[in-house]
């Protein structure tokens, strides 16, 4: 029997309730050592991820969708950079979903999402996603609870479609504490190189912290499935978060076990003149 | 007066004829030293590129389009990997243009290209491009010379549009020798990890080597402009090629000199509660 993958620690099993308050955002649990040792482990995982991505791309018949969600300043951008730098950018596409445009609003909430789904051989990383449509709109009361429940169903059906047609789906919530968010937002005020990311609206959103946490718990519980699981990754320490996300992606791709395709008939022994 | 940028060595000036046979694909001219020293120099350039990309992305008002063209096995994929690994994938998008689909063929040749143009703050890398429509179709006689001339005009007008609206355009031909192509195609036959890239059609294309070189010369001469210049980069040695392309991109972005935007009014001194 294969040993339990490292990433199982953060996986949310189907048919469980989610209690974010019970998950310490600052934990180092399971890390291979201190910050330095963990960064070394991450470098090894990053090389492994690059190799698995190269195989997935060469294989050209399956794909991977990575959904990243978090509170503001939760570390989505930093995770994308830390995890995917070093992976061939030609098979990785990052889609950032901002406030929807007029044209996007004129369609169902999954329309713009579907358009960004990964093609054969690709990895697509969603920085925010369709989950915004059961988080921010819910916290602000823009849709009723009946619509939220219906959207959970539609999300499950949409993700089942992707999975059934060859896309592996992993969804990751970067879980930070309100204190860590405060520190990071303050950095955006104080550091000229980070100030462009500061958005006064984030301060207003911060007031709704508890409502967001409840909305995350509901959304994760309603949509974590065997084939499209959610992972909740403690995110107060960047080095732990990066190591955890790398483990999730490497474990996922190792299960897929992509292969360089066999030579087409007649290629073997060809001499190029 | 500022010193001449390193990348000027490979730039094709407007209103010149292009003689590819006069450019040695195996040259090391201008390299900072041997292979090892040049790789060290490339590492420094790569860090500089990452910093410039971060600023371009933060600035969020201009963009960069990098067009890569080459003969088959000319090193486009390897260049993308070597040059852009280490750059934040969230601001870099690679678009690979393959044989057009039925829907794409039902539109003008720039339709699918325009759709992939970089947005504000983005770098888009085109692995093949609209130039295929004045190269492969010309070599195979699928369009007449009058259409080719008209397309040169339309390409110039299209690129002028992009440049005028805020996109910096650089076009790079990776220039290899027929002997190097032979070696690389043979590797694709012999190496199981490369065999998926082998395409028997490449052997047939190889027969048209000289016609392709002439088509490249014409296309480059007709479309290299002050604001959307072509560069011809000697490509037989990967380490020289990577160093050259890094220089081109760093020089280009340094001229742009993107800046972290100033703090919006009222942000300075904000205390996050």
XYZ file of C-alpha atoms in Angstrom:
546
model
C 0.000 0.000 0.000
C 1.464 3.366 -0.967
C 2.274 5.716 1.865
C -0.050 8.626 2.504
C 1.036 11.601 0.372
C 2.394 14.614 2.247
C -0.346 16.823 0.815
C -3.094 14.788 2.493
C -2.447 16.883 5.582
C -4.135 19.885 3.969
C -6.834 18.151 1.956
C -10.475 18.692 2.890
C -12.334 15.434 2.559
C -15.814 15.328 1.036
C -18.756 15.387 3.422
C -16.908 17.117 6.239
C -17.588 20.472 7.788
C -14.821 23.026 7.618
C -13.727 24.986 10.683
C -11.082 27.472 9.610
C -10.625 28.693 13.185
C -9.304 25.230 14.035
C -6.524 25.492 11.449
C -3.533 27.506 12.687
C -2.420 29.844 9.850
C 1.032 30.100 11.425
C 1.721 26.395 11.835
C 4.929 24.696 10.728
C 3.437 21.239 11.218
C 4.945 18.582 8.994
C 7.666 20.826 7.592
C 10.952 19.013 6.938
C 12.812 21.395 9.267
C 13.302 25.084 9.881
C 12.855 27.811 7.277
C 16.169 27.083 5.562
C 15.690 23.318 5.444
C 12.155 23.776 4.145
C 13.344 26.114 1.398
C 15.856 23.453 0.373
C 13.068 20.894 0.251
C 11.021 23.292 -1.869
C 13.864 23.649 -4.379
C 13.827 19.877 -4.833
C 10.048 19.879 -5.257
C 10.264 22.728 -7.751
C 12.652 20.717 -9.933
C 10.318 17.744 -9.672
C 7.373 19.972 -10.658
C 9.312 21.244 -13.689
C 9.979 17.660 -14.801
C 6.352 16.587 -14.308
C 5.136 19.653 -16.223
C 7.480 18.855 -19.102
C 6.006 15.350 -19.267
C 2.417 16.589 -19.066
C 3.111 19.003 -21.902
C 4.821 16.367 -24.047
C 2.069 13.854 -23.373
C -0.407 16.435 -24.631
C -3.628 14.681 -23.668
C -4.481 15.789 -20.123
C -4.325 19.047 -18.207
C -4.213 20.552 -14.729
C -6.269 23.381 -13.270
C -5.026 24.989 -10.062
C -7.502 27.323 -8.354
C -6.036 29.771 -5.835
C -8.290 31.636 -3.429
C -7.496 33.676 -0.349
C -8.443 36.735 1.625
C -6.938 40.011 0.349
C -3.152 39.964 0.813
C -3.462 36.226 1.371
C -0.438 35.478 -0.796
C -1.914 34.435 -4.139
C 0.516 36.474 -6.233
C 3.494 35.431 -4.146
C 2.508 31.781 -4.397
C 2.245 31.923 -8.175
C 5.702 33.472 -8.369
C 7.384 31.183 -5.865
C 5.816 27.954 -7.098
C 5.867 28.421 -10.864
C 9.079 30.328 -11.413
C 11.386 27.701 -12.813
C 8.601 25.897 -14.623
C 8.543 26.300 -18.403
C 6.201 29.255 -19.021
C 5.158 27.704 -22.284
C 2.763 25.208 -20.727
C 1.649 27.279 -17.741
C -0.940 30.013 -18.082
C -2.001 32.247 -15.201
C -5.517 33.676 -15.422
C -6.327 36.467 -12.965
C -9.994 37.119 -12.483
C -10.747 40.679 -11.468
C -14.093 42.414 -11.079
C -16.118 41.222 -14.076
C -16.471 43.438 -17.145
C -19.850 44.476 -18.553
C -19.549 41.752 -21.187
C -18.714 39.130 -18.562
C -21.627 40.236 -16.395
C -23.892 39.768 -19.403
C -23.164 36.016 -19.197
C -23.506 33.322 -16.555
C -20.801 33.382 -13.870
C -18.950 30.376 -15.312
C -18.704 31.779 -18.857
C -15.464 33.709 -18.423
C -14.050 30.901 -16.289
C -14.725 28.181 -18.852
C -12.983 30.230 -21.530
C -9.741 30.046 -19.497
C -9.814 26.302 -18.838
C -6.498 24.589 -19.642
C -6.057 22.814 -22.961
C -4.368 19.440 -23.453
C -0.918 19.423 -21.891
C -1.441 22.750 -20.152
C -1.417 23.890 -16.539
C -3.787 26.787 -15.864
C -3.490 28.684 -12.605
C -6.526 30.699 -11.579
C -5.675 33.667 -9.387
C -9.184 34.076 -7.979
C -11.877 32.175 -9.822
C -15.567 31.305 -10.015
C -15.456 31.007 -6.239
C -15.560 34.794 -5.995
C -19.190 34.405 -7.103
C -20.024 32.550 -3.905
C -17.749 34.634 -1.676
C -17.665 38.383 -2.263
C -21.184 38.600 -3.679
C -22.498 36.584 -0.763
C -20.746 38.608 1.914
C -22.188 41.763 0.397
C -25.636 40.280 0.070
C -25.700 40.757 -3.706
C -27.274 37.328 -4.200
C -29.679 35.386 -2.051
C -28.855 32.180 -0.220
C -30.885 30.196 -2.754
C -28.651 31.482 -5.539
C -25.544 30.590 -3.533
C -26.810 27.002 -3.037
C -27.626 26.741 -6.740
C -24.163 28.033 -7.637
C -22.536 25.379 -5.432
C -24.406 22.767 -7.507
C -23.421 24.423 -10.771
C -19.788 24.626 -9.701
C -19.770 20.926 -8.834
C -21.317 20.076 -12.199
C -18.866 22.358 -14.056
C -15.853 20.870 -12.316
C -17.177 17.354 -12.925
C -17.308 18.220 -16.627
C -13.682 19.371 -16.599
C -12.508 16.335 -14.647
C -14.493 13.913 -16.785
C -13.018 15.344 -19.957
C -9.407 15.093 -18.830
C -8.573 18.055 -16.569
C -7.326 17.412 -13.062
C -8.660 20.062 -10.697
C -7.065 21.158 -7.420
C -8.333 24.051 -5.373
C -6.214 25.724 -2.751
C -7.220 28.225 -0.104
C -4.319 30.160 1.354
C -5.344 30.602 4.958
C -3.949 33.636 6.798
C -4.732 35.253 10.125
C -6.276 38.719 10.410
C -3.065 39.887 12.128
C -0.984 38.739 9.185
C -3.340 40.510 6.794
C -2.952 43.686 8.816
C 0.847 43.440 8.603
C 0.765 42.855 4.861
C -1.683 45.663 4.097
C 0.468 48.004 6.187
C 3.502 46.941 4.118
C 1.622 47.937 0.994
C 1.153 51.389 2.452
C 4.732 51.743 3.621
C 6.804 50.059 0.875
C 6.959 52.043 -2.400
C 7.541 48.806 -4.368
C 4.336 47.331 -2.928
C 2.167 50.422 -2.859
C 0.685 49.792 -6.313
C -1.069 46.784 -4.826
C -2.732 48.820 -2.109
C -6.434 49.246 -2.557
C -8.390 51.304 -0.065
C -11.337 48.970 -0.671
C -9.315 46.191 0.998
C -9.669 48.059 4.307
C -13.444 48.047 3.977
C -13.397 44.343 3.033
C -11.310 43.630 6.128
C -14.295 44.651 8.269
C -16.128 41.624 6.885
C -13.441 39.164 7.969
C -15.727 36.796 9.849
C -18.382 36.759 7.132
C -15.683 35.876 4.581
C -14.408 33.047 6.757
C -17.949 31.604 7.010
C -18.438 31.967 3.253
C -15.138 30.165 2.608
C -16.105 27.360 4.994
C -19.432 26.855 3.264
C -18.028 27.010 -0.245
C -15.214 24.601 0.531
C -17.497 22.118 2.294
C -20.021 22.255 -0.542
C -17.526 21.784 -3.361
C -14.684 19.614 -2.110
C -15.027 16.311 -3.927
C -12.845 13.279 -4.458
C -11.920 14.452 -7.950
C -11.858 18.221 -7.368
C -10.578 18.532 -3.811
C -9.978 21.651 -1.766
C -6.818 22.087 0.235
C -6.512 24.630 3.041
C -2.874 25.709 3.336
C -1.648 27.659 6.377
C -0.307 30.854 4.851
C 1.142 33.142 7.490
C 4.652 31.854 6.775
C 5.484 32.172 3.074
C 8.134 29.471 3.149
C 5.748 26.940 4.697
C 2.951 27.906 2.293
C 5.170 27.549 -0.782
C 6.434 24.166 0.377
C 2.864 22.987 1.031
C 1.558 24.129 -2.358
C 4.521 22.515 -4.110
C 3.724 19.260 -2.315
C 0.101 19.436 -3.409
C 1.012 19.985 -7.047
C 3.762 17.371 -7.121
C 1.550 14.774 -5.408
C -1.256 15.541 -7.848
C 0.938 15.267 -10.925
C 2.656 12.132 -9.631
C -0.738 10.485 -9.363
C -1.377 11.498 -12.976
C 2.042 10.124 -13.923
C 2.269 11.795 -17.346
C 4.522 10.067 -19.861
C 6.522 11.094 -22.883
C 4.480 9.649 -25.726
C 5.824 6.672 -27.661
C 7.476 7.232 -31.023
C 5.033 7.239 -33.920
C 5.362 4.219 -36.191
C 8.358 4.438 -38.478
C 10.268 7.101 -36.567
C 12.666 4.746 -34.840
C 15.846 4.467 -36.844
C 15.088 7.445 -39.068
C 18.259 9.096 -40.327
C 17.959 12.827 -40.946
C 19.778 13.774 -44.158
C 25.808 60.236 -25.231
C 24.706 56.818 -23.972
C 26.827 53.869 -25.055
C 25.472 51.637 -27.790
C 23.368 48.868 -26.251
C 24.768 45.332 -26.531
C 21.710 44.195 -28.457
C 22.400 46.616 -31.322
C 24.760 43.965 -32.666
C 21.816 41.818 -33.741
C 19.331 44.513 -34.742
C 18.313 44.820 -38.395
C 18.041 48.472 -39.288
C 15.180 49.760 -41.436
C 15.843 50.102 -45.155
C 18.616 47.529 -45.277
C 18.734 44.272 -47.175
C 19.159 41.131 -45.147
C 21.732 38.501 -46.088
C 21.372 35.591 -43.697
C 24.277 33.737 -45.308
C 26.528 36.544 -44.084
C 25.557 35.956 -40.453
C 27.427 33.053 -38.864
C 24.917 30.976 -36.841
C 27.765 29.551 -34.740
C 29.409 32.817 -33.791
C 30.414 33.756 -30.256
C 31.090 37.363 -31.232
C 30.592 39.815 -28.408
C 30.066 37.179 -25.731
C 31.499 38.147 -22.345
C 33.680 35.014 -22.321
C 33.444 31.266 -22.785
C 30.298 29.209 -22.269
C 30.555 29.289 -18.490
C 31.256 33.012 -18.232
C 28.409 33.729 -20.646
C 26.007 31.613 -18.616
C 26.994 33.619 -15.544
C 26.298 36.820 -17.440
C 22.919 35.412 -18.482
C 22.010 34.713 -14.867
C 22.611 38.372 -14.061
C 20.525 39.454 -17.061
C 17.735 37.079 -16.052
C 17.523 38.682 -12.605
C 17.462 42.106 -14.253
C 14.690 40.924 -16.591
C 12.665 39.661 -13.615
C 12.990 43.052 -11.923
C 12.037 44.975 -15.068
C 9.034 42.692 -15.609
C 7.876 43.263 -12.035
C 7.999 47.022 -12.645
C 6.210 46.785 -15.998
C 3.468 44.739 -14.342
C 3.142 47.116 -11.394
C 3.124 50.145 -13.677
C 0.224 48.548 -15.545
C 0.031 50.923 -18.485
C 2.348 49.554 -21.173
C 3.168 46.115 -22.515
C 5.770 44.113 -24.420
C 5.298 41.739 -27.333
C 8.154 39.377 -28.174
C 7.831 37.565 -31.500
C 9.996 34.454 -31.925
C 10.487 32.913 -35.349
C 12.938 30.281 -36.557
C 13.346 27.302 -38.834
C 12.083 24.008 -37.413
C 14.236 22.965 -34.436
C 15.566 26.505 -34.408
C 15.293 26.746 -30.623
C 12.069 28.664 -30.016
C 10.858 26.388 -27.211
C 14.276 26.248 -25.592
C 14.593 30.027 -25.738
C 11.231 30.554 -24.061
C 12.222 28.196 -21.285
C 15.731 29.511 -20.768
C 14.844 33.191 -20.958
C 11.550 33.328 -19.081
C 12.034 30.737 -16.383
C 12.622 32.824 -13.312
C 10.290 35.577 -14.460
C 6.959 35.801 -12.647
C 4.577 33.722 -14.792
C 1.721 35.979 -13.795
C 2.609 38.766 -16.228
C 4.097 36.611 -18.968
C 1.900 34.772 -21.420
C 3.234 32.470 -24.132
C 1.050 32.092 -27.221
C 2.018 29.280 -29.590
C 0.559 29.573 -33.048
C 0.140 26.224 -34.759
C -1.540 25.401 -38.043
C -4.694 27.542 -38.048
C -8.041 26.011 -37.143
C -11.067 26.139 -39.430
C -12.418 29.070 -37.416
C -9.119 30.920 -37.647
C -8.916 30.308 -41.394
C -12.379 31.829 -41.702
C -10.849 35.167 -40.616
C -8.064 37.427 -41.815
C -4.551 36.228 -40.909
C -4.127 38.813 -38.125
C -7.380 37.954 -36.345
C -6.042 35.189 -34.116
C -2.830 37.151 -33.561
C -4.582 40.318 -32.425
C -6.595 38.311 -29.902
C -3.357 37.297 -28.162
C -1.819 40.771 -27.965
C -0.523 41.632 -24.484
C -2.670 43.721 -22.146
C -1.401 46.566 -19.954
C 1.511 45.401 -17.815
C 1.851 42.112 -19.666
C 4.617 40.465 -21.654
C 3.329 38.245 -24.456
C 5.714 35.859 -26.158
C 4.639 34.608 -29.573
C 6.101 31.203 -30.419
C 5.583 31.539 -34.171
C 3.274 34.348 -35.228
C 1.655 36.211 -38.099
C 4.997 35.876 -39.886
C 4.130 32.256 -40.681
C 1.646 33.776 -43.124
C 4.452 35.272 -45.178
C 6.837 32.334 -44.707
C 5.373 28.837 -44.919
C 2.475 29.789 -47.207
C 4.894 31.614 -49.509
C 7.429 28.802 -49.686
C 4.629 26.416 -50.632
C 3.151 28.813 -53.162
C -0.204 28.958 -51.355
C -0.429 32.708 -51.894
C 0.826 34.852 -54.754
C 3.614 37.412 -54.490
C 1.057 40.235 -54.598
C -0.612 38.851 -51.478
C 2.761 38.557 -49.740
C 3.558 42.210 -50.503
C 0.118 43.261 -49.266
C 0.625 41.258 -46.081
C 3.937 42.997 -45.421
C 2.020 46.294 -45.550
C -0.738 44.973 -43.310
C 1.789 43.640 -40.807
C 3.521 47.020 -40.660
C 0.183 48.761 -40.113
C -0.871 46.231 -37.460
C 2.378 46.548 -35.549
C 2.188 50.351 -35.823
C -1.232 50.133 -34.184
C 0.158 48.061 -31.309
C 3.154 50.336 -30.831
C 1.079 53.489 -31.047
C -1.317 52.223 -28.416
C 1.363 51.318 -25.877
C 2.878 47.949 -26.794
C 6.583 47.674 -27.422
C 7.265 45.143 -30.159
C 10.486 43.165 -30.647
C 10.869 40.431 -33.225
C 13.612 37.867 -33.013
C 14.723 35.357 -35.607
C 16.772 32.508 -34.182
C 19.232 31.792 -36.959
C 20.632 28.253 -37.177
C 22.659 26.410 -39.790
C 21.267 23.487 -41.780
C 23.870 21.228 -40.118
C 22.643 22.233 -36.666
C 19.054 21.568 -37.729
C 20.097 18.104 -38.904
C 21.733 17.366 -35.543
C 18.672 18.527 -33.623
C 16.147 16.636 -35.749
C 18.284 13.507 -35.363
C 18.222 14.007 -31.568
C 14.442 14.064 -31.740
C 14.526 10.685 -33.396
C 17.068 9.198 -31.016
C 16.130 10.680 -27.611
C 12.902 9.254 -26.117
C 12.360 12.480 -24.125
C 12.509 14.529 -27.333
C 10.763 12.152 -29.715
C 7.317 13.677 -29.096
C 8.562 16.789 -30.870
C 9.566 14.870 -33.970
C 7.371 15.538 -36.954
C 8.044 13.723 -40.192
C 6.789 16.826 -42.010
C 9.880 18.663 -40.730
C 12.026 16.479 -42.993
C 10.002 17.552 -46.017
C 10.223 21.208 -44.926
C 13.979 20.827 -44.627
C 14.156 20.336 -48.389
C 12.944 23.928 -48.772
C 15.766 25.362 -46.657
C 16.935 27.930 -49.193
C 13.427 29.110 -50.044
C 12.749 29.634 -46.334
C 15.941 31.636 -45.921
C 14.917 33.902 -48.809
C 11.403 34.284 -47.389
C 12.858 35.217 -43.981
C 15.194 37.757 -45.571
C 12.338 39.411 -47.455
C 9.968 39.433 -44.491
C 12.563 40.855 -42.131
C 13.663 43.534 -44.569
C 10.063 44.527 -45.279
C 8.944 44.753 -41.656
C 11.900 45.852 -39.553
C 11.091 49.372 -38.409
C 12.438 51.741 -35.816
C 9.600 50.920 -33.450
C 9.113 47.228 -34.254
C 12.627 46.049 -35.045
C 13.798 42.603 -36.059
C 16.832 41.015 -34.459
C 18.675 38.081 -36.042
C 20.285 36.040 -33.275
C 22.914 33.390 -34.089
C 21.389 30.231 -32.684
C 23.698 27.235 -33.136
C 25.030 27.638 -29.589
C 22.181 27.703 -27.063
C 24.200 29.568 -24.432
C 25.090 32.340 -26.863
C 21.516 32.556 -28.146
C 20.024 32.775 -24.654
C 22.482 35.466 -23.648
C 21.717 37.434 -26.822
C 17.942 37.240 -26.382
C 18.256 38.254 -22.732
C 20.273 41.278 -23.800
C 17.643 42.256 -26.356
C 14.826 42.063 -23.818
C 16.725 43.816 -21.036
C 17.862 46.611 -23.381
C 14.307 47.017 -24.640
C 12.773 47.168 -21.179
C 15.490 49.475 -19.888
C 14.606 51.922 -22.645
C 10.983 51.678 -21.516
C 12.122 52.225 -17.924
C 8.870 51.112 -16.248
C 8.226 52.549 -12.794
C 6.311 51.515 -9.727
C 3.345 53.874 -9.785
C 3.124 56.649 -7.218
C 0.877 56.197 -4.198
C -2.714 57.286 -4.794
C -3.671 60.427 -2.899
C -4.304 59.748 0.768
C -2.521 56.413 1.000
C 0.668 57.744 2.544
C 0.508 57.484 6.283
C -2.531 55.183 6.317
C -2.572 52.969 9.385
C -4.231 49.606 8.880
C -6.347 48.701 11.886
